[in-house]
Coordinates of C-alpha atoms and ligand atoms in Angstrom, one line a residue:
X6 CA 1.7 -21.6 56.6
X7 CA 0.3 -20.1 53.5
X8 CA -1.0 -22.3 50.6
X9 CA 0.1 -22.4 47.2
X10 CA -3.6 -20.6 46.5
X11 CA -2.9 -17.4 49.2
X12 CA 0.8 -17.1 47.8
X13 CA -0.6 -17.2 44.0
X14 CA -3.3 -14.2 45.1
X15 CA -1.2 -12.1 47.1
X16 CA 1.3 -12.2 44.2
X17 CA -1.7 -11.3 41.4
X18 CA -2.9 -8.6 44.3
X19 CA 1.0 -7.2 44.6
X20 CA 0.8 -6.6 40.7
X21 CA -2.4 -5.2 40.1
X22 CA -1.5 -2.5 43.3
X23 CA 2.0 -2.0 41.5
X24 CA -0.1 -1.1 38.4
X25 CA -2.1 1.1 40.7
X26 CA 0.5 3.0 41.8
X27 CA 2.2 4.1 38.8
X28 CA -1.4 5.0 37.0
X29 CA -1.3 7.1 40.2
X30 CA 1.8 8.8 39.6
X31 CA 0.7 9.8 35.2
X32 CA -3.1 10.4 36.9
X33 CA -3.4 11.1 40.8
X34 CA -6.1 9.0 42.5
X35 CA -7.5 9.2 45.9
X36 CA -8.8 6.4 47.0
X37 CA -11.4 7.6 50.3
X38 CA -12.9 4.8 52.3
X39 CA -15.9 5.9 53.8
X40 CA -17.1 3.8 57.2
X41 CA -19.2 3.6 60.0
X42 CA -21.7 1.5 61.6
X43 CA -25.0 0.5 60.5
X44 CA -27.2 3.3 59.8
X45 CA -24.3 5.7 61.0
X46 CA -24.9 7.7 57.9
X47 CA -22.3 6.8 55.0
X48 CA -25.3 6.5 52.4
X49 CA -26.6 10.3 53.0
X50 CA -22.8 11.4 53.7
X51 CA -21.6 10.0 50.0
X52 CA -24.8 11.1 48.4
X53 CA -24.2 14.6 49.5
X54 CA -20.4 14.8 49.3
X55 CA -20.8 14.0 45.6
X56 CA -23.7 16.2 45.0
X57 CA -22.0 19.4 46.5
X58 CA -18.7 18.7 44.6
X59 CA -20.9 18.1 41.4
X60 CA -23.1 21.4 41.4
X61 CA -20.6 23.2 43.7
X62 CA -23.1 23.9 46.6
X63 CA -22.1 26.0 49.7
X64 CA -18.7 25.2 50.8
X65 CA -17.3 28.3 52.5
X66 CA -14.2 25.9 54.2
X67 CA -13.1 24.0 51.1
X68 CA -10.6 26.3 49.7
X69 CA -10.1 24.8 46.1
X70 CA -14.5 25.6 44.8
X71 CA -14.2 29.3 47.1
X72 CA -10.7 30.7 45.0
X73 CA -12.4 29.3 41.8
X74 CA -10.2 26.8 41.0
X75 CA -12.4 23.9 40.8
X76 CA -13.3 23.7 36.6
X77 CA -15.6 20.9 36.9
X78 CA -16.5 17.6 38.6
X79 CA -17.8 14.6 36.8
X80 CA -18.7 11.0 37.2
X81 CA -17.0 8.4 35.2
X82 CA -16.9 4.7 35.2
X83 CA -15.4 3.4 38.5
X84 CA -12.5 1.0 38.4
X85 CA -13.7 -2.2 39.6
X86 CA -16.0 -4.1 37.4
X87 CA -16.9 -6.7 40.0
X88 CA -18.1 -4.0 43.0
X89 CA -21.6 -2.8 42.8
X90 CA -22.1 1.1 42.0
X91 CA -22.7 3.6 44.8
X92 CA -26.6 4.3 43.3
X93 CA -25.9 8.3 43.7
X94 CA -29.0 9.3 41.3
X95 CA -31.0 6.7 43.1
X96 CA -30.2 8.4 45.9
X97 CA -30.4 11.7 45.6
X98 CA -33.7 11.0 43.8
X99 CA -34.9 9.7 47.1
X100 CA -33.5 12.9 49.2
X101 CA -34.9 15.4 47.1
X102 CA -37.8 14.8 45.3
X103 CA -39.5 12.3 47.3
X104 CA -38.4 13.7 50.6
X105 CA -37.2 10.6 52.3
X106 CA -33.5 9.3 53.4
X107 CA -32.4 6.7 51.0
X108 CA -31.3 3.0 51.4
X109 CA -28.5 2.4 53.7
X110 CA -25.4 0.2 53.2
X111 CA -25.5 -3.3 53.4
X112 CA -22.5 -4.1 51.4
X113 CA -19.7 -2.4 49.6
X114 CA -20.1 -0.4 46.7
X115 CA -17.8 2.4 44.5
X116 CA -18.0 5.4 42.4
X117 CA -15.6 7.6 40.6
X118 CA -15.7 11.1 40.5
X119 CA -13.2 13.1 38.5
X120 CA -12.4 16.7 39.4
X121 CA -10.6 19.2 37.0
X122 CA -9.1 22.4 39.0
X123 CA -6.3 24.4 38.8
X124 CA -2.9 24.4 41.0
X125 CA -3.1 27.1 43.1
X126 CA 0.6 28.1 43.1
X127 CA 1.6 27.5 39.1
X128 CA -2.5 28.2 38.3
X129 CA -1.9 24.9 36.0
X130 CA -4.6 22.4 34.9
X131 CA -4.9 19.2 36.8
X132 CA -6.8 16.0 37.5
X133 CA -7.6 14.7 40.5
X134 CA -9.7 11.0 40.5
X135 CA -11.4 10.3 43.9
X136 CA -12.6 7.1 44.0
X137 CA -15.0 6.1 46.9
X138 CA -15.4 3.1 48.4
X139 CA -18.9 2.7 50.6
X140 CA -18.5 0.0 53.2
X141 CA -19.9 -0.7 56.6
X142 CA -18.0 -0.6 59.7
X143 CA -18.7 -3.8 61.1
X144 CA -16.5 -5.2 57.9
X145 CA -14.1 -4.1 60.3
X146 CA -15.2 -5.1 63.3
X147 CA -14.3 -8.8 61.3
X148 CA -10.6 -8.4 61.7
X149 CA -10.0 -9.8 65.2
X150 CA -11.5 -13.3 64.1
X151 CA -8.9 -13.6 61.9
X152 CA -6.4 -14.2 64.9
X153 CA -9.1 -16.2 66.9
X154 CA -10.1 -20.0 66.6
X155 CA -13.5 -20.9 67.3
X156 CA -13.4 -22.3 71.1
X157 CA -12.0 -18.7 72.1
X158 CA -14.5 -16.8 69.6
X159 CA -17.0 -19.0 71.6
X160 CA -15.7 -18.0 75.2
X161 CA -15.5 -14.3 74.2
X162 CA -19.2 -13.9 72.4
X163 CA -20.9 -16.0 75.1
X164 CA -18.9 -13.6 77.8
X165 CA -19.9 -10.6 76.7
X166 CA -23.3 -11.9 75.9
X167 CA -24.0 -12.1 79.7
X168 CA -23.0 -8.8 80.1
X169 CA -25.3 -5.7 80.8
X170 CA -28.5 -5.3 78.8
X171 CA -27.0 -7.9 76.5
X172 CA -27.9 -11.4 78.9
X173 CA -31.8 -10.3 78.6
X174 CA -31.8 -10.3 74.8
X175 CA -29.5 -13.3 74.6
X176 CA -32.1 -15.3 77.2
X177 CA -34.0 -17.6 74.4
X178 CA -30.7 -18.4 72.6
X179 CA -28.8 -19.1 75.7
X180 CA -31.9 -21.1 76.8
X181 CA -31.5 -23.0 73.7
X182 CA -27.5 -23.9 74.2
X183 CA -28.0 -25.4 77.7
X184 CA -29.6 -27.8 76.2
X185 CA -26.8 -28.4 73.5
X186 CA -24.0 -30.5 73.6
X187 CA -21.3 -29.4 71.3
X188 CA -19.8 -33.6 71.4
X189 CA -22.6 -34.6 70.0
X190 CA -22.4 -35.8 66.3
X191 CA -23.0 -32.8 63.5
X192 CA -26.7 -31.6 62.9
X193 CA -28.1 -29.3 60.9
X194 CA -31.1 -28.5 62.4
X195 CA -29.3 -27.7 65.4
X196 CA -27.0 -25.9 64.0
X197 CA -29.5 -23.6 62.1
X198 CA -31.5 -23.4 65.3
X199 CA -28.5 -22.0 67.0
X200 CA -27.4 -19.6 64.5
X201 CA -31.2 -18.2 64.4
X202 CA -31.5 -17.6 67.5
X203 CA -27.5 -15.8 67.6
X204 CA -28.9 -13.6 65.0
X205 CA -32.4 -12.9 66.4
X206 CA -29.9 -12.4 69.7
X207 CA -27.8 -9.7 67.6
X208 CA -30.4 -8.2 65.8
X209 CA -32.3 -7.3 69.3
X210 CA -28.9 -6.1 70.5
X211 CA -29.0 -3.5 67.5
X212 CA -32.4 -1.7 68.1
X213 CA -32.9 1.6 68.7
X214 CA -33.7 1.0 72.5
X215 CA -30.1 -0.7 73.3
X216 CA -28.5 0.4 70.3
X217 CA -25.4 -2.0 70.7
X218 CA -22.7 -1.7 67.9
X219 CA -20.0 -4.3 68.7
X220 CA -21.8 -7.6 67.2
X221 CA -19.4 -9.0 65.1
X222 CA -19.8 -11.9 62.5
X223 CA -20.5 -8.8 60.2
X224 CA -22.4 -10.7 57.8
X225 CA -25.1 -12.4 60.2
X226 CA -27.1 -8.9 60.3
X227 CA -26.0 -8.3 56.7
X228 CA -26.0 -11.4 54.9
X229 CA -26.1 -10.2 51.1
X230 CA -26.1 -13.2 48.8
X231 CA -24.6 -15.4 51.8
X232 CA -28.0 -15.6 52.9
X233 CA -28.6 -19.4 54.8
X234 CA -25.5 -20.5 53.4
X235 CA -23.2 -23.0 55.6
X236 CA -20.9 -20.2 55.9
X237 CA -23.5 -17.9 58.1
X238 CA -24.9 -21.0 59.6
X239 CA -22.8 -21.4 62.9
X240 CA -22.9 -19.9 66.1
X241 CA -21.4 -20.2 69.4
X242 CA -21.1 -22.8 71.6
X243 CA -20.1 -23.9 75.2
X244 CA -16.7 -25.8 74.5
X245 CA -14.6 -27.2 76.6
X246 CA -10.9 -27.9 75.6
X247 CA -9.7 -26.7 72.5
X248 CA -9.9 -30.1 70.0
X249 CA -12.9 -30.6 68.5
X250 CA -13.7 -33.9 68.6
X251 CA -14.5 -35.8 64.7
X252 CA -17.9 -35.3 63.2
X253 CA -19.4 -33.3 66.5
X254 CA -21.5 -30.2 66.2
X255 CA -18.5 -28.3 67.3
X256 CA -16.3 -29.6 64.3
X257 CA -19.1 -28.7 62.0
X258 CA -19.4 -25.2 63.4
X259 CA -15.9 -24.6 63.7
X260 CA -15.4 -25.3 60.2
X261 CA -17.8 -23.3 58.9
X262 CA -16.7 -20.2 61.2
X263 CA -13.5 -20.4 59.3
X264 CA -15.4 -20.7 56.4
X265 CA -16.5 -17.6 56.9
X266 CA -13.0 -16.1 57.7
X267 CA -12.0 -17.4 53.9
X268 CA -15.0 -16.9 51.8
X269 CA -15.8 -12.9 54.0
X270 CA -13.0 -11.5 56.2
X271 CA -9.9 -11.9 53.8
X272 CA -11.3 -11.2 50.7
X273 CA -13.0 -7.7 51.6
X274 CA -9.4 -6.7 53.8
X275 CA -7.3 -7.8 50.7
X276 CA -9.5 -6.3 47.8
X277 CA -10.9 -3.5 49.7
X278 CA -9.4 -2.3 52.8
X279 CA -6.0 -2.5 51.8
X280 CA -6.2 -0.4 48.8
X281 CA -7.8 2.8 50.9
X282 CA -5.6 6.2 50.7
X283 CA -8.1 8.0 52.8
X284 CA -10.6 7.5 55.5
X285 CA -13.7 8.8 57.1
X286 CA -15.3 6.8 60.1
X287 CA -19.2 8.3 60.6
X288 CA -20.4 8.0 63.8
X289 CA -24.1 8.0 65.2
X290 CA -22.9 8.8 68.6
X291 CA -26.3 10.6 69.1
X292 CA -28.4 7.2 69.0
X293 CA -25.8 5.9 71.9
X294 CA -26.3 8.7 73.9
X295 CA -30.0 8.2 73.6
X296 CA -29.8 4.7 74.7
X297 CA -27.9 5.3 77.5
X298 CA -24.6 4.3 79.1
X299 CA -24.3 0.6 78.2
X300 CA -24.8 1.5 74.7
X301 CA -22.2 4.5 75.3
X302 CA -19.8 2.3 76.5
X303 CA -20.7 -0.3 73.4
X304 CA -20.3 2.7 70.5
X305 CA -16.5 3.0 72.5
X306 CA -15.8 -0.5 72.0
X307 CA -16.5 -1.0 68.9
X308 CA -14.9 2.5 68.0
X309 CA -11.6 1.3 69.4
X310 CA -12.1 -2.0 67.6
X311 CA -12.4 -0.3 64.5
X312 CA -9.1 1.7 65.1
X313 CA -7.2 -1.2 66.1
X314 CA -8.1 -2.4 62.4
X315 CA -6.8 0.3 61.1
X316 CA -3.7 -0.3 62.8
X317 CA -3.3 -4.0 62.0
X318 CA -5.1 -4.0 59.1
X319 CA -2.6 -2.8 56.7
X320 CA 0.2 -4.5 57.8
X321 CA -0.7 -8.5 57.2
X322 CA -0.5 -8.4 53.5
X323 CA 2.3 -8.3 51.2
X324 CA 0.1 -5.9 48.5
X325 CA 0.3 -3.1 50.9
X326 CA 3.4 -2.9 50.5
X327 CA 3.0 -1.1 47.4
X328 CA 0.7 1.5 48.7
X329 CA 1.5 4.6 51.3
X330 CA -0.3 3.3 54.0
X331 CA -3.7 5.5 55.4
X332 CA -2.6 9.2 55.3
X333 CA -5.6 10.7 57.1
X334 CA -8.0 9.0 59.1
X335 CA -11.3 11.8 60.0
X336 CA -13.5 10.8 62.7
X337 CA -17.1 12.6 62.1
X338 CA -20.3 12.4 64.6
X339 CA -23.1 12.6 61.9
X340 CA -26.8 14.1 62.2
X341 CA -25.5 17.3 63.8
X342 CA -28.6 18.9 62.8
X343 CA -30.3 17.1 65.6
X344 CA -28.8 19.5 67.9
X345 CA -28.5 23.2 68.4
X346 CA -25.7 24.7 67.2
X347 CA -24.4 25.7 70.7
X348 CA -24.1 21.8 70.9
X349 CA -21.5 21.2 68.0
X350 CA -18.6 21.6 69.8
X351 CA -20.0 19.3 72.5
X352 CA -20.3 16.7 70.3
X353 CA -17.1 17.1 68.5
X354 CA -15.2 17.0 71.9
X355 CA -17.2 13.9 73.0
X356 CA -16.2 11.9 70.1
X357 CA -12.7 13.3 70.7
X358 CA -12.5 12.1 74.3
X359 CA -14.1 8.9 73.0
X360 CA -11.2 8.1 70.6
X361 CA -8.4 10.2 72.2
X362 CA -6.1 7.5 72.9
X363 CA -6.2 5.6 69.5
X364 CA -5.9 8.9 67.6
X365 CA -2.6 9.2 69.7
X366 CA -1.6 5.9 68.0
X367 CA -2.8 6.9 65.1
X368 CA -0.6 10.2 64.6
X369 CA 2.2 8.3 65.7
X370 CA 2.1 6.3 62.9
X371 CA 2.3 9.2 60.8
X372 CA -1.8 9.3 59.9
X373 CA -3.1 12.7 60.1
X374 CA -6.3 12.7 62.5
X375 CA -9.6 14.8 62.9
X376 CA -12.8 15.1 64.2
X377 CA -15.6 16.7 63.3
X378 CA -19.2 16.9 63.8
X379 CA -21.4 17.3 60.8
X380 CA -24.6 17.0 59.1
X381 CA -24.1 15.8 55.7
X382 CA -28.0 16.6 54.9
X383 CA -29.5 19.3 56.7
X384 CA -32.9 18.8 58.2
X385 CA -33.6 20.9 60.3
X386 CA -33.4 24.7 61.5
X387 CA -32.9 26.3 64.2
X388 CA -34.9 29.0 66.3
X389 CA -36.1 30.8 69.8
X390 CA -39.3 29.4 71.6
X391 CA -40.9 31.1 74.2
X392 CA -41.8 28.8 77.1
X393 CA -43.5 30.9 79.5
X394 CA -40.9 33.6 81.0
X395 CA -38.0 31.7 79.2
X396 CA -37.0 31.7 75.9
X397 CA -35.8 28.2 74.8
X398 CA -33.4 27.5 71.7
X399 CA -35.3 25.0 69.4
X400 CA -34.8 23.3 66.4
X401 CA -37.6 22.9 63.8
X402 CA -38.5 20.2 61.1
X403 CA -40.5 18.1 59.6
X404 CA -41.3 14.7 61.4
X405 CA -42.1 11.9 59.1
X406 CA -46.0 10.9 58.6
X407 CA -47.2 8.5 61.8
X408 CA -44.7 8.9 64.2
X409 CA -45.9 10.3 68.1
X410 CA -44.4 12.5 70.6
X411 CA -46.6 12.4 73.6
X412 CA -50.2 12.9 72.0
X413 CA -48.8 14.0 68.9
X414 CA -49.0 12.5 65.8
X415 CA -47.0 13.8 63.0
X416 CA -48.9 14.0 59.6
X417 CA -45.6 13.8 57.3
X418 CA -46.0 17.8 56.0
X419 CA -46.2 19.9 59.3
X420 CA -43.1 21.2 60.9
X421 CA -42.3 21.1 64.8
X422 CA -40.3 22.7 67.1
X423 CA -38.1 20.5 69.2
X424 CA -36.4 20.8 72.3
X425 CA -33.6 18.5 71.6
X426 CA -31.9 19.6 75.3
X427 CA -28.1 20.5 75.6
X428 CA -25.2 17.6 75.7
X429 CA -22.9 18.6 79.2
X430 CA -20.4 20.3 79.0
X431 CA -17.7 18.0 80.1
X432 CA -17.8 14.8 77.6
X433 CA -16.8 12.6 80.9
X434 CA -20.3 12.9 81.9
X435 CA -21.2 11.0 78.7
X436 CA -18.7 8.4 79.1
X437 CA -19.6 8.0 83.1
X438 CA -21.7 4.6 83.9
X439 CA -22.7 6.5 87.2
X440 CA -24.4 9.4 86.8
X441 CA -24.2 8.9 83.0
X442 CA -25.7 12.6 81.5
X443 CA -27.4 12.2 78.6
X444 CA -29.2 15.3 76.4
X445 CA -30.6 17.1 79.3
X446 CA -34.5 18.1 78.4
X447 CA -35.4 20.9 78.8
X448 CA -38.5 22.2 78.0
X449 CA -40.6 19.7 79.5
X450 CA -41.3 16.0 80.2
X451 CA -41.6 15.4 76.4
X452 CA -39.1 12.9 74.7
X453 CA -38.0 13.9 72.0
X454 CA -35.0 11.5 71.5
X455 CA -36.4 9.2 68.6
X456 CA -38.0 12.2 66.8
X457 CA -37.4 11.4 63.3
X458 CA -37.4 14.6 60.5
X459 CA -37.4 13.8 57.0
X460 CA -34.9 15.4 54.3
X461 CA -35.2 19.3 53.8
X462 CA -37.0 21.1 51.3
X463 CA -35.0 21.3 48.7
X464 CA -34.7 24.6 46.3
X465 CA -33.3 24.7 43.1
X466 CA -29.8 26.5 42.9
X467 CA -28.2 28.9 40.3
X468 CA -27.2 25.8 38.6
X469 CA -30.7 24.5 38.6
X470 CA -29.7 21.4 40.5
X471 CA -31.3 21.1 44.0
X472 CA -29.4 22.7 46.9
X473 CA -29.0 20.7 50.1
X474 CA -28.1 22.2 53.5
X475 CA -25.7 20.8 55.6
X476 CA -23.5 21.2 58.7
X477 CA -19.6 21.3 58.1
X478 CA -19.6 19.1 55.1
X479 CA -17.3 21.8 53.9
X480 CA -14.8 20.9 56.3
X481 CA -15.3 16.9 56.2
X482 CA -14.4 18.0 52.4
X483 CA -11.0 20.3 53.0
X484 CA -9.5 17.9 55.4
X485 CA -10.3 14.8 53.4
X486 CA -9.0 16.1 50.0
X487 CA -8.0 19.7 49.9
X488 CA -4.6 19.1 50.1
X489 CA -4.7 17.1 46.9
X490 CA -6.4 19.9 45.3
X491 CA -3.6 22.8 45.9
Ligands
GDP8 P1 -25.7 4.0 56.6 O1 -26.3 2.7 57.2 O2 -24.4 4.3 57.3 O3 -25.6 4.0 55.1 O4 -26.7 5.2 57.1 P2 -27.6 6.1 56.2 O5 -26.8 7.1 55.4 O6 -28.6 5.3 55.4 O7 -28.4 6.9 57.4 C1 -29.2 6.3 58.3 C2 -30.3 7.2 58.7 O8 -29.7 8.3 59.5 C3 -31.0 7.9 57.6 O9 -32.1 7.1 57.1 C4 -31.5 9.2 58.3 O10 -32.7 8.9 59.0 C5 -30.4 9.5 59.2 N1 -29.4 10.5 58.7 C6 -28.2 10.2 58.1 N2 -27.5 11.4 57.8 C7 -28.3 12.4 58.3 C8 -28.1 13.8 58.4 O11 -27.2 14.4 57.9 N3 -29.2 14.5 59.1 C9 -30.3 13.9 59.6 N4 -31.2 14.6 60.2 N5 -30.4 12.5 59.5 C10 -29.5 11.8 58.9

């Protein structure tokens, strides 16, 4: 049963969206959601996205800056005083003149860009507002607790805790809940104890070497300003029935878990989700593929997780109703540049295959879907090494100062070839827990796989501005918005 309080914001949110909609109709907006797992790549993606549109860079694919219609793009004051700014100067300042990949995500965050250009049929002046909205994926990854109570939460996180690489990085917290009993009266030590070790637990879970993605509450690995508060301080616990009894460690946890539903999960799907036109999902199904198949089958977990939310999302609050739902939903495997070109396809099929069968659901409902891979920030380049009788395709850049392959050690201003090794042909082979096929090497025994380059050189342009390289952006851009721009 809703409270008087829920009934009183869904009725404010209803009229602010109604006021939404008809400044939409005098001055189009597109508001584009831009998502993806931690460190999947939505900080570089936005930085560059904006930059290119802002200096018009080298967009072959996105019809609208080619035929000379675009006039200008500018930046102007976002509409929502209470969301942090997307730092774009901080950011580019970062990528270009200090040669290093700027601060990820850890919350949500917005910025306004406004685009003048002409129609392309009537050649008149418009405006088109694109508003972009920065948050991380496992915001979404949230949704499901919203439909589960605590004793089943419980079940289901201490399940697939024992699962896979997942029960050796759990051992010290599950060590430490045997010796719990959730009837005992509430205590705070125990239940910060508990929740420590959950997170230690999650973050170990998220490390290059296992790179696991599903590891919902959101907020443990990204607390923001919820940082040790009662709301983030719960965890698990071996239940058994489903009543908690009075002033047990199990009634204090299970309170603050929906504590946590209130004062996180609502909030961000009422003010945030709910209001998105548009969406891209960035995926780092490189790093999966590097970590192997349990990770593989992880990334596709939390993928389809992350669709069903777009699917449900939407259609539990009354505000939506004043909104066309998500038009277009594009799908994008991120740091293409990793790879040689011959590879691109590859990838884009595998991230197909991956999300085949929530796309399907997807169109049905009348989204327009696509996937893509991409480099938002081009780091590399490509070229032909001669290994003995065999010439080898390679890509070269520059690996950050410190980091080791084999007896190398990278000085920070030295480019490299690498030998990144070809994805198989047949994305089956990536989603196969037997014989799992990972990059093939090639060249030799050395690994490769966590070689890290920094940002590209980058040259000033005719505009002066610096130009950044990139893979496809140009099509990321024609899918997501060229329509709106005809
Ligand atoms: P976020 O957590 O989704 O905001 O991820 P970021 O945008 O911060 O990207 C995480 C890391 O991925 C960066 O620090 C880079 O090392 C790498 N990265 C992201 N995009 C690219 C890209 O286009 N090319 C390359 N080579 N690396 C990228």
């Amino acid at each position: 049963m809703p409270t008087f309080a829920a009934i009183t914001e869904e009725i404010r949110l209803a009229t602010a969206a109604l006021g939404e909609f008809g400044a939409g109709l005098i001055n189009p907006t597109v508001r584009l959601g831009v998502t993806g797992l931690s460190g999947a790549g939505k900080t570089v993606f936005i930085t560059a996205l904006v930059h290119q549109l802002l200096h018009g860079g080298r967009l072959p694919v996105f019809e609208a800056l080619t035929s000379g219609r675009i006039a200008r793009a500018r930046l102007e004051p976002q509409p929502d005083d209470a969301v942090p700014r997307f730092d774009y100067e901080a950011h580019l300042h970062a990528l270009t003149t200090e040669r290093r990949w700027p601060e990820s995500t850890s919350r949500t965050s917005e910025l306004r860009l406004v685009i003048d250009y002409q129609s392309a049929r009537r050649a008149r002046n418009r405006t088109l507002t694109l508003d972009i909205v920065d948050y991380p994926g496992e915001w979404l990854l949230d949704l499901p607790l919203l439909t589960t109570r605590y004793a089943q939460w419980s079940a289901d996180t201490l399940r697939l805790s024992r699962t896979g690489p997942r029960a050796m990085l759990a051992a010290p917290w599950h060590r430490y809940l045997a010796a719990l009993d959730a009837a005992a009266p509430e205590d705070e030590q125990s239940a910060r104890e508990a929740a420590r070790l959950f997170t230690d637990y999650l973050r170990a879970c998220r490390d290059d070497r296992f790179a696991m993605r599903l590891l919902p509450p959101g907020r443990f690995l990204m607390p923001g300003d919820l940082s040790g508060s009662p709301a983030l301080t719960f965890a698990p616990l071996e239940v058994s029935g489903d009543q908690a009894p009075a002033g047990s460690l199990w009634a204090m946890m299970e309170r603050r878990y929906e504590a946590y539903k209130d004062a996180v999960v609502r909030p961000f799907y009422r003010e945030h989700f709910a209001r998105l036109d548009r969406q891209i999902v960035l995926v780092d199904a490189l790093a999966a593929f590097n970590a192997g198949p349990d990770a593989v089958k992880d990334l596709e977990a939390a993928l389809a997780a992350i669709l069903a939310a777009f699917r449900t999302g939407r259609a539990t609050l009354v505000s939506t109703l004043f909104r066309p739902r998500i038009d277009r939903i594009l799908f994008a495997a991120t740091k293409a540049d990793h790879l040689h070109h011959a590879n691109h396809d590859r990838l884009e099929r595998f991230l197909a295959r991956m999300t085949e069968r929530a796309v399907g659901e997807a169109k049905f409902s009348g989204a327009e879907v696509d996937v893509i891979a991409l480099a938002a920030v081009r780091a590399t380049r490509e070229a032909t090494v001669a290994r003995g009788r065999e010439s080898l395709p390679a890509i070269i850049g520059t690996p950050f100062e410190g980091q080791t392959v084999g007896r190398d050690v990278f000085d920070g201003g030295t480019e490299v070839a690498s030998f990144p090794g070809d994805l198989p042909e047949d994305p089956a082979a990536l989603l196969a827990r037997d014989g799992f096929k990972g990059l093939t090497a090639q060249a030799n025994d050395t690994d490769f796989r966590f070689l890290r380059f920094r940002p590209p050189l980058a040259e000033p342009g005719t505009s002066g501005a610096p130009t950044l390289p990139h893979i496809r952006l140009d099509r990321a851009l024609q899918f997501l918005i060229g329509d709106r721009l005809a």
